[in-house]
Structure formats: C-alpha cells, structure tokens
Amino acid sequence: MWSFLANLGGTLLGKIIPDRSKTNEAQARINEAEVAGAPASRLRLWRSFLGWVLSLLFAWEVMGRLIIIPMFFPGFGKSLPPSALDQIMTLLLGMIGLGW
C-alpha cells in the first residue's frame, strides 16, 4: 500500500516539478547545436569590445571621477567635463539585457 502511494506521489510530483538536470542537459545540447551551426562572426568581437569599453567608462565615472579625482587631485576635478554616467549606464544595461 505504501509503495503504491509513494510511486503515485513520485509520478505526480515528477509531472508537476520537472527534473532540472534533464532540462539543463537538453538546454546545453541546444546551445551547442546553435553555436556549431553559426558562422564565424565579427559581431561577437564587436560586442565584447563594446562591453569592455563601456565597463571601463563606468569604472572611470564611478571610481575615478567620484572618488579618486576629488581625493588626490581636488583642483583638477573642477575642469572636468560633465559626467556621462546616465548615457553609459543606459548603453551598458541595455547591452547586458537589463535596459528598458
């Protein structure tokens, strides 16, 4: 009796909550098939280059402009152009898929 209920519960639970390892393996096979059939593209290089440039600009605007320049070079901070942090954040967040 108990084994019947355990089998029934396991079957129902397996239908309600899918096995994550099987789902992950299937997704990995799909990803490998997509990458294998893709032609060599310069777009991938362009995206990674843009990501690095935007990340470095973000680091400059946050750490360099707001922390390092006022601490070590207080007179130089007055002659800097206006901050472009809002434009950099828009591009960077859009590139990583968090833009709106």
Tab-separated table of N, CA, C and O in Angstrom:
chain	number	residue	atom	x	y	z
A	1	MET	N	0.817	-1.195	0.000
A	1	MET	CA	0.000	0.000	0.000
A	1	MET	C	0.861	1.260	0.000
A	1	MET	O	0.619	2.177	-0.746
A	2	TRP	N	1.870	1.279	0.887
A	2	TRP	CA	2.711	2.463	0.971
A	2	TRP	C	3.562	2.639	-0.275
A	2	TRP	O	3.812	3.764	-0.714
A	3	SER	N	4.028	1.535	-0.831
A	3	SER	CA	4.827	1.638	-2.048
A	3	SER	C	3.983	2.161	-3.202
A	3	SER	O	4.466	2.926	-4.037
A	4	PHE	N	2.718	1.768	-3.250
A	4	PHE	CA	1.823	2.272	-4.291
A	4	PHE	C	1.645	3.782	-4.162
A	4	PHE	O	1.718	4.528	-5.137
A	5	LEU	N	1.424	4.268	-2.929
A	5	LEU	CA	1.272	5.710	-2.703
A	5	LEU	C	2.568	6.467	-3.002
A	5	LEU	O	2.539	7.579	-3.534
A	6	ALA	N	3.713	5.873	-2.648
A	6	ALA	CA	4.993	6.526	-2.936
A	6	ALA	C	5.215	6.627	-4.436
A	6	ALA	O	5.666	7.664	-4.941
A	7	ASN	N	4.901	5.550	-5.174
A	7	ASN	CA	5.043	5.589	-6.632
A	7	ASN	C	4.079	6.591	-7.253
A	7	ASN	O	4.441	7.331	-8.171
A	8	LEU	N	2.864	6.631	-6.752
A	8	LEU	CA	1.875	7.573	-7.267
A	8	LEU	C	2.296	9.008	-6.983
A	8	LEU	O	2.225	9.879	-7.839
A	9	GLY	N	2.773	9.246	-5.741
A	9	GLY	CA	3.240	10.584	-5.367
A	9	GLY	C	4.459	10.997	-6.168
A	9	GLY	O	4.585	12.140	-6.605
A	10	GLY	N	5.397	10.069	-6.386
A	10	GLY	CA	6.586	10.381	-7.181
A	10	GLY	C	6.249	10.680	-8.618
A	10	GLY	O	6.823	11.570	-9.238
A	11	THR	N	5.279	9.950	-9.172
A	11	THR	CA	4.864	10.181	-10.552
A	11	THR	C	4.200	11.541	-10.691
A	11	THR	O	4.505	12.300	-11.611
A	12	LEU	N	3.299	11.856	-9.773
A	12	LEU	CA	2.617	13.155	-9.832
A	12	LEU	C	3.588	14.300	-9.581
A	12	LEU	O	3.527	15.332	-10.241
A	13	LEU	N	4.467	14.106	-8.626
A	13	LEU	CA	5.448	15.137	-8.325
A	13	LEU	C	6.398	15.350	-9.503
A	13	LEU	O	6.778	16.483	-9.812
A	14	GLY	N	6.762	14.275	-10.196
A	14	GLY	CA	7.632	14.389	-11.364
A	14	GLY	C	6.977	15.134	-12.507
A	14	GLY	O	7.638	15.811	-13.286
A	15	LYS	N	5.658	15.027	-12.612
A	15	LYS	CA	4.956	15.775	-13.657
A	15	LYS	C	4.791	17.240	-13.289
A	15	LYS	O	4.796	18.107	-14.151
A	16	ILE	N	4.650	17.520	-12.016
A	16	ILE	CA	4.460	18.902	-11.580
A	16	ILE	C	5.786	19.651	-11.553
A	16	ILE	O	5.902	20.766	-12.049
A	17	ILE	N	6.805	19.041	-10.965
A	17	ILE	CA	8.129	19.667	-10.852
A	17	ILE	C	9.085	18.907	-11.760
A	17	ILE	O	9.451	17.770	-11.461
A	18	PRO	N	9.513	19.513	-12.875
A	18	PRO	CA	10.406	18.799	-13.798
A	18	PRO	C	11.806	18.624	-13.204
A	18	PRO	O	12.238	19.380	-12.347
A	19	ASP	N	12.505	17.627	-13.696
A	19	ASP	CA	13.872	17.342	-13.267
A	19	ASP	C	14.810	18.385	-13.880
A	19	ASP	O	14.921	18.496	-15.097
A	20	ARG	N	15.475	19.162	-13.038
A	20	ARG	CA	16.331	20.257	-13.511
A	20	ARG	C	17.543	19.751	-14.271
A	20	ARG	O	17.991	20.397	-15.211
A	21	SER	N	18.095	18.625	-13.886
A	21	SER	CA	19.294	18.139	-14.574
A	21	SER	C	18.975	17.754	-16.016
A	21	SER	O	19.757	18.035	-16.924
A	22	LYS	N	17.829	17.144	-16.239
A	22	LYS	CA	17.443	16.800	-17.605
A	22	LYS	C	17.182	18.053	-18.431
A	22	LYS	O	17.563	18.136	-19.593
A	23	THR	N	16.549	19.038	-17.816
A	23	THR	CA	16.290	20.305	-18.515
A	23	THR	C	17.592	21.006	-18.862
A	23	THR	O	17.760	21.517	-19.973
A	24	ASN	N	18.541	21.029	-17.938
A	24	ASN	CA	19.839	21.673	-18.181
A	24	ASN	C	20.629	20.951	-19.272
A	24	ASN	O	21.283	21.598	-20.098
A	25	GLU	N	20.577	19.625	-19.268
A	25	GLU	CA	21.276	18.865	-20.311
A	25	GLU	C	20.679	19.138	-21.687
A	25	GLU	O	21.404	19.300	-22.674
A	26	ALA	N	19.354	19.201	-21.749
A	26	ALA	CA	18.701	19.481	-23.026
A	26	ALA	C	19.055	20.887	-23.513
A	26	ALA	O	19.325	21.090	-24.702
A	27	GLN	N	19.076	21.859	-22.602
A	27	GLN	CA	19.431	23.222	-22.990
A	27	GLN	C	20.884	23.296	-23.447
A	27	GLN	O	21.211	24.010	-24.394
A	28	ALA	N	21.773	22.551	-22.812
A	28	ALA	CA	23.180	22.533	-23.222
A	28	ALA	C	23.327	21.960	-24.625
A	28	ALA	O	24.116	22.470	-25.430
A	29	ARG	N	22.579	20.908	-24.937
A	29	ARG	CA	22.627	20.343	-26.298
A	29	ARG	C	22.108	21.344	-27.326
A	29	ARG	O	22.673	21.477	-28.415
A	30	ILE	N	21.050	22.059	-26.985
A	30	ILE	CA	20.511	23.079	-27.902
A	30	ILE	C	21.542	24.181	-28.118
A	30	ILE	O	21.776	24.616	-29.247
A	31	ASN	N	22.176	24.641	-27.053
A	31	ASN	CA	23.186	25.702	-27.178
A	31	ASN	C	24.369	25.254	-28.027
A	31	ASN	O	24.874	26.025	-28.852
A	32	GLU	N	24.824	24.025	-27.838
A	32	GLU	CA	25.940	23.510	-28.635
A	32	GLU	C	25.571	23.419	-30.111
A	32	GLU	O	26.381	23.744	-30.981
A	33	ALA	N	24.345	23.015	-30.410
A	33	ALA	CA	23.904	22.922	-31.803
A	33	ALA	C	23.829	24.308	-32.445
A	33	ALA	O	24.189	24.481	-33.612
A	34	GLU	N	23.375	25.296	-31.691
A	34	GLU	CA	23.293	26.653	-32.240
A	34	GLU	C	24.672	27.223	-32.523
A	34	GLU	O	24.892	27.861	-33.546
A	35	VAL	N	25.611	27.011	-31.613
A	35	VAL	CA	26.960	27.549	-31.791
A	35	VAL	C	27.685	26.813	-32.913
A	35	VAL	O	28.426	27.421	-33.684
A	36	ALA	N	27.479	25.511	-33.033
A	36	ALA	CA	28.163	24.733	-34.067
A	36	ALA	C	27.730	25.159	-35.461
A	36	ALA	O	28.538	25.182	-36.387
A	37	GLY	N	26.478	25.528	-35.632
A	37	GLY	CA	25.988	25.917	-36.945
A	37	GLY	C	26.187	27.381	-37.272
A	37	GLY	O	25.931	27.811	-38.392
A	38	ALA	N	26.655	28.165	-36.307
A	38	ALA	CA	26.809	29.602	-36.529
A	38	ALA	C	28.096	29.892	-37.294
A	38	ALA	O	29.140	29.301	-37.014
A	39	PRO	N	28.041	30.783	-38.259
A	39	PRO	CA	29.269	31.152	-38.974
A	39	PRO	C	30.158	32.023	-38.086
A	39	PRO	O	29.695	32.628	-37.125
A	40	ALA	N	31.419	32.066	-38.411
A	40	ALA	CA	32.347	32.939	-37.688
A	40	ALA	C	31.911	34.380	-37.922
A	40	ALA	O	31.727	34.812	-39.049
A	41	SER	N	31.738	35.103	-36.848
A	41	SER	CA	31.182	36.441	-36.960
A	41	SER	C	32.080	37.457	-36.272
A	41	SER	O	32.611	37.204	-35.191
A	42	ARG	N	32.208	38.599	-36.897
A	42	ARG	CA	32.939	39.692	-36.269
A	42	ARG	C	32.066	40.420	-35.264
A	42	ARG	O	32.556	41.186	-34.456
A	43	LEU	N	30.774	40.175	-35.319
A	43	LEU	CA	29.854	40.821	-34.396
A	43	LEU	C	30.138	40.413	-32.957
A	43	LEU	O	30.020	41.220	-32.044
A	44	ARG	N	30.553	39.166	-32.759
A	44	ARG	CA	30.889	38.739	-31.399
A	44	ARG	C	32.072	39.532	-30.868
A	44	ARG	O	32.098	39.918	-29.709
A	45	LEU	N	33.057	39.785	-31.701
A	45	LEU	CA	34.214	40.574	-31.278
A	45	LEU	C	33.811	42.010	-30.989
A	45	LEU	O	34.278	42.622	-30.029
A	46	TRP	N	32.922	42.556	-31.794
A	46	TRP	CA	32.464	43.924	-31.624
A	46	TRP	C	31.698	44.076	-30.317
A	46	TRP	O	31.891	45.042	-29.581
A	47	ARG	N	30.854	43.109	-29.999
A	47	ARG	CA	30.083	43.175	-28.757
A	47	ARG	C	30.988	43.082	-27.542
A	47	ARG	O	30.802	43.815	-26.568
A	48	SER	N	31.962	42.195	-27.574
A	48	SER	CA	32.852	42.079	-26.419
A	48	SER	C	33.709	43.339	-26.270
A	48	SER	O	33.925	43.806	-25.151
A	49	PHE	N	34.161	43.907	-27.390
A	49	PHE	CA	34.923	45.147	-27.327
A	49	PHE	C	34.077	46.265	-26.726
A	49	PHE	O	34.519	46.998	-25.838
A	50	LEU	N	32.838	46.396	-27.182
A	50	LEU	CA	31.952	47.433	-26.662
A	50	LEU	C	31.663	47.205	-25.184
A	50	LEU	O	31.610	48.152	-24.399
A	51	GLY	N	31.500	45.961	-24.774
A	51	GLY	CA	31.273	45.661	-23.365
A	51	GLY	C	32.445	46.081	-22.495
A	51	GLY	O	32.262	46.657	-21.424
A	52	TRP	N	33.663	45.810	-22.963
A	52	TRP	CA	34.848	46.215	-22.201
A	52	TRP	C	34.977	47.733	-22.133
A	52	TRP	O	35.299	48.291	-21.076
A	53	VAL	N	34.737	48.398	-23.246
A	53	VAL	CA	34.855	49.862	-23.263
A	53	VAL	C	33.829	50.486	-22.322
A	53	VAL	O	34.147	51.372	-21.523
A	54	LEU	N	32.581	50.020	-22.392
A	54	LEU	CA	31.544	50.565	-21.514
A	54	LEU	C	31.828	50.251	-20.047
A	54	LEU	O	31.572	51.081	-19.172
A	55	SER	N	32.375	49.083	-19.774
A	55	SER	CA	32.723	48.737	-18.392
A	55	SER	C	33.842	49.623	-17.866
A	55	SER	O	33.803	50.068	-16.711
A	56	LEU	N	34.843	49.902	-18.706
A	56	LEU	CA	35.929	50.793	-18.286
A	56	LEU	C	35.437	52.225	-18.093
A	56	LEU	O	35.843	52.909	-17.147
A	57	LEU	N	34.549	52.670	-18.972
A	57	LEU	CA	33.978	54.009	-18.798
A	57	LEU	C	33.153	54.105	-17.520
A	57	LEU	O	33.194	55.110	-16.815
A	58	PHE	N	32.394	53.054	-17.222
A	58	PHE	CA	31.619	53.024	-15.984
A	58	PHE	C	32.546	53.092	-14.770
A	58	PHE	O	32.293	53.836	-13.822
A	59	ALA	N	33.638	52.324	-14.808
A	59	ALA	CA	34.598	52.338	-13.700
A	59	ALA	C	35.219	53.727	-13.540
A	59	ALA	O	35.384	54.218	-12.415
A	60	TRP	N	35.526	54.391	-14.644
A	60	TRP	CA	36.083	55.741	-14.576
A	60	TRP	C	35.081	56.712	-13.964
A	60	TRP	O	35.412	57.495	-13.089
A	61	GLU	N	33.834	56.651	-14.441
A	61	GLU	CA	32.830	57.595	-13.958
A	61	GLU	C	32.526	57.397	-12.478
A	61	GLU	O	32.287	58.360	-11.774
A	62	VAL	N	32.530	56.153	-12.013
A	62	VAL	CA	32.187	55.903	-10.612
A	62	VAL	C	33.416	56.032	-9.715
A	62	VAL	O	33.409	56.816	-8.772
A	63	MET	N	34.472	55.284	-10.021
A	63	MET	CA	35.632	55.295	-9.123
A	63	MET	C	36.557	56.475	-9.382
A	63	MET	O	36.957	57.158	-8.449
A	64	GLY	N	36.881	56.701	-10.645
A	64	GLY	CA	37.835	57.756	-10.948
A	64	GLY	C	37.288	59.142	-10.697
A	64	GLY	O	37.873	59.941	-9.967
A	65	ARG	N	36.172	59.430	-11.278
A	65	ARG	CA	35.607	60.776	-11.224
A	65	ARG	C	35.025	61.114	-9.854
A	65	ARG	O	35.154	62.242	-9.384
A	66	LEU	N	34.361	60.163	-9.204
A	66	LEU	CA	33.693	60.465	-7.938
A	66	LEU	C	34.541	60.202	-6.709
A	66	LEU	O	34.270	60.769	-5.648
A	67	ILE	N	35.573	59.358	-6.807
A	67	ILE	CA	36.349	59.005	-5.612
A	67	ILE	C	37.805	59.453	-5.726
A	67	ILE	O	38.305	60.199	-4.877
A	68	ILE	N	38.502	59.015	-6.790
A	68	ILE	CA	39.947	59.241	-6.876
A	68	ILE	C	40.295	60.703	-7.167
A	68	ILE	O	41.163	61.285	-6.511
A	69	ILE	N	39.643	61.305	-8.150
A	69	ILE	CA	39.963	62.701	-8.515
A	69	ILE	C	39.723	63.657	-7.347
A	69	ILE	O	40.614	64.464	-7.031
A	70	PRO	N	38.577	63.620	-6.664
A	70	PRO	CA	38.408	64.548	-5.534
A	70	PRO	C	39.382	64.304	-4.377
A	70	PRO	O	39.767	65.256	-3.687
A	71	MET	N	39.792	63.063	-4.166
A	71	MET	CA	40.704	62.784	-3.056
A	71	MET	C	42.135	63.216	-3.339
A	71	MET	O	42.797	63.806	-2.485
A	72	PHE	N	42.624	62.911	-4.545
A	72	PHE	CA	44.031	63.144	-4.839
A	72	PHE	C	44.297	64.387	-5.679
A	72	PHE	O	45.388	64.939	-5.631
A	73	PHE	N	43.356	64.802	-6.495
A	73	PHE	CA	43.534	65.967	-7.371
A	73	PHE	C	42.317	66.886	-7.256
A	73	PHE	O	41.539	67.031	-8.197
A	74	PRO	N	42.127	67.559	-6.139
A	74	PRO	CA	40.897	68.345	-5.963
A	74	PRO	C	40.771	69.519	-6.934
A	74	PRO	O	39.660	69.857	-7.350
A	75	GLY	N	41.847	70.114	-7.352
A	75	GLY	CA	41.766	71.235	-8.283
A	75	GLY	C	41.436	70.789	-9.698
A	75	GLY	O	40.810	71.523	-10.468
A	76	PHE	N	41.843	69.591	-10.079
A	76	PHE	CA	41.606	69.086	-11.428
A	76	PHE	C	40.142	68.721	-11.642
A	76	PHE	O	39.647	68.754	-12.761
A	77	GLY	N	39.438	68.381	-10.589
A	77	GLY	CA	38.042	67.969	-10.703
A	77	GLY	C	37.135	69.071	-11.200
A	77	GLY	O	36.085	68.802	-11.806
A	78	LYS	N	37.507	70.330	-10.977
A	78	LYS	CA	36.666	71.446	-11.416
A	78	LYS	C	36.715	71.663	-12.920
A	78	LYS	O	35.796	72.230	-13.504
A	79	SER	N	37.786	71.207	-13.571
A	79	SER	CA	37.926	71.430	-15.012
A	79	SER	C	37.462	70.243	-15.852
A	79	SER	O	37.598	70.278	-17.071
A	80	LEU	N	36.931	69.202	-15.236
A	80	LEU	CA	36.438	68.043	-15.984
A	80	LEU	C	35.111	68.369	-16.677
A	80	LEU	O	34.314	69.156	-16.164
A	81	PRO	N	34.866	67.769	-17.832
A	81	PRO	CA	33.562	67.974	-18.481
A	81	PRO	C	32.451	67.308	-17.669
A	81	PRO	O	32.725	66.521	-16.768
A	82	PRO	N	31.200	67.598	-17.983
A	82	PRO	CA	30.100	66.989	-17.220
A	82	PRO	C	30.104	65.464	-17.329
A	82	PRO	O	30.581	64.892	-18.301
A	83	SER	N	29.550	64.835	-16.335
A	83	SER	CA	29.516	63.373	-16.284
A	83	SER	C	28.579	62.818	-17.355
A	83	SER	O	27.543	63.391	-17.661
A	84	ALA	N	28.952	61.662	-17.891
A	84	ALA	CA	28.132	60.972	-18.887
A	84	ALA	C	27.644	59.630	-18.335
A	84	ALA	O	27.383	58.703	-19.080
A	85	LEU	N	27.514	59.557	-17.017
A	85	LEU	CA	27.158	58.296	-16.382
A	85	LEU	C	25.774	57.806	-16.807
A	85	LEU	O	25.580	56.606	-16.996
A	86	ASP	N	24.829	58.699	-17.002
A	86	ASP	CA	23.489	58.249	-17.400
A	86	ASP	C	23.488	57.623	-18.795
A	86	ASP	O	22.835	56.598	-19.019
A	87	GLN	N	24.243	58.173	-19.736
A	87	GLN	CA	24.335	57.564	-21.062
A	87	GLN	C	25.093	56.239	-21.024
A	87	GLN	O	24.707	55.274	-21.686
A	88	ILE	N	26.165	56.188	-20.250
A	88	ILE	CA	26.941	54.955	-20.139
A	88	ILE	C	26.102	53.860	-19.505
A	88	ILE	O	26.088	52.718	-19.972
A	89	MET	N	25.365	54.196	-18.453
A	89	MET	CA	24.516	53.204	-17.787
A	89	MET	C	23.418	52.705	-18.726
A	89	MET	O	23.097	51.517	-18.729
A	90	THR	N	22.833	53.595	-19.519
A	90	THR	CA	21.796	53.176	-20.459
A	90	THR	C	22.348	52.167	-21.454
A	90	THR	O	21.742	51.121	-21.705
A	91	LEU	N	23.505	52.445	-22.025
A	91	LEU	CA	24.107	51.542	-23.001
A	91	LEU	C	24.565	50.237	-22.347
A	91	LEU	O	24.328	49.152	-22.891
A	92	LEU	N	25.208	50.331	-21.193
A	92	LEU	CA	25.729	49.134	-20.540
A	92	LEU	C	24.591	48.214	-20.069
A	92	LEU	O	24.644	47.007	-20.290
A	93	LEU	N	23.568	48.772	-19.465
A	93	LEU	CA	22.451	47.957	-19.014
A	93	LEU	C	21.681	47.375	-20.190
A	93	LEU	O	21.206	46.238	-20.129
A	94	GLY	N	21.556	48.123	-21.267
A	94	GLY	CA	20.904	47.588	-22.452
A	94	GLY	C	21.703	46.460	-23.073
A	94	GLY	O	21.141	45.488	-23.587
A	95	MET	N	23.012	46.548	-22.987
A	95	MET	CA	23.849	45.513	-23.573
A	95	MET	C	23.804	44.204	-22.789
A	95	MET	O	23.869	43.132	-23.378
A	96	ILE	N	23.653	44.297	-21.479
A	96	ILE	CA	23.580	43.076	-20.687
A	96	ILE	C	22.149	42.614	-20.481
A	96	ILE	O	21.902	41.654	-19.765
A	97	GLY	N	21.199	43.281	-21.132
A	97	GLY	CA	19.816	42.814	-21.122
A	97	GLY	C	18.970	43.345	-20.004
A	97	GLY	O	17.903	42.809	-19.729
A	98	LEU	N	19.407	44.383	-19.322
A	98	LEU	CA	18.620	44.953	-18.226
A	98	LEU	C	18.060	46.318	-18.559
A	98	LEU	O	17.545	46.997	-17.685
A	99	GLY	N	18.161	46.726	-19.809
A	99	GLY	CA	17.655	48.035	-20.206
A	99	GLY	C	16.153	48.046	-20.314
A	99	GLY	O	15.481	47.019	-20.326
A	100	TRP	N	15.600	49.219	-20.408
A	100	TRP	CA	14.152	49.339	-20.550
A	100	TRP	C	13.792	50.273	-21.653
A	100	TRP	O	14.480	51.049	-22.132
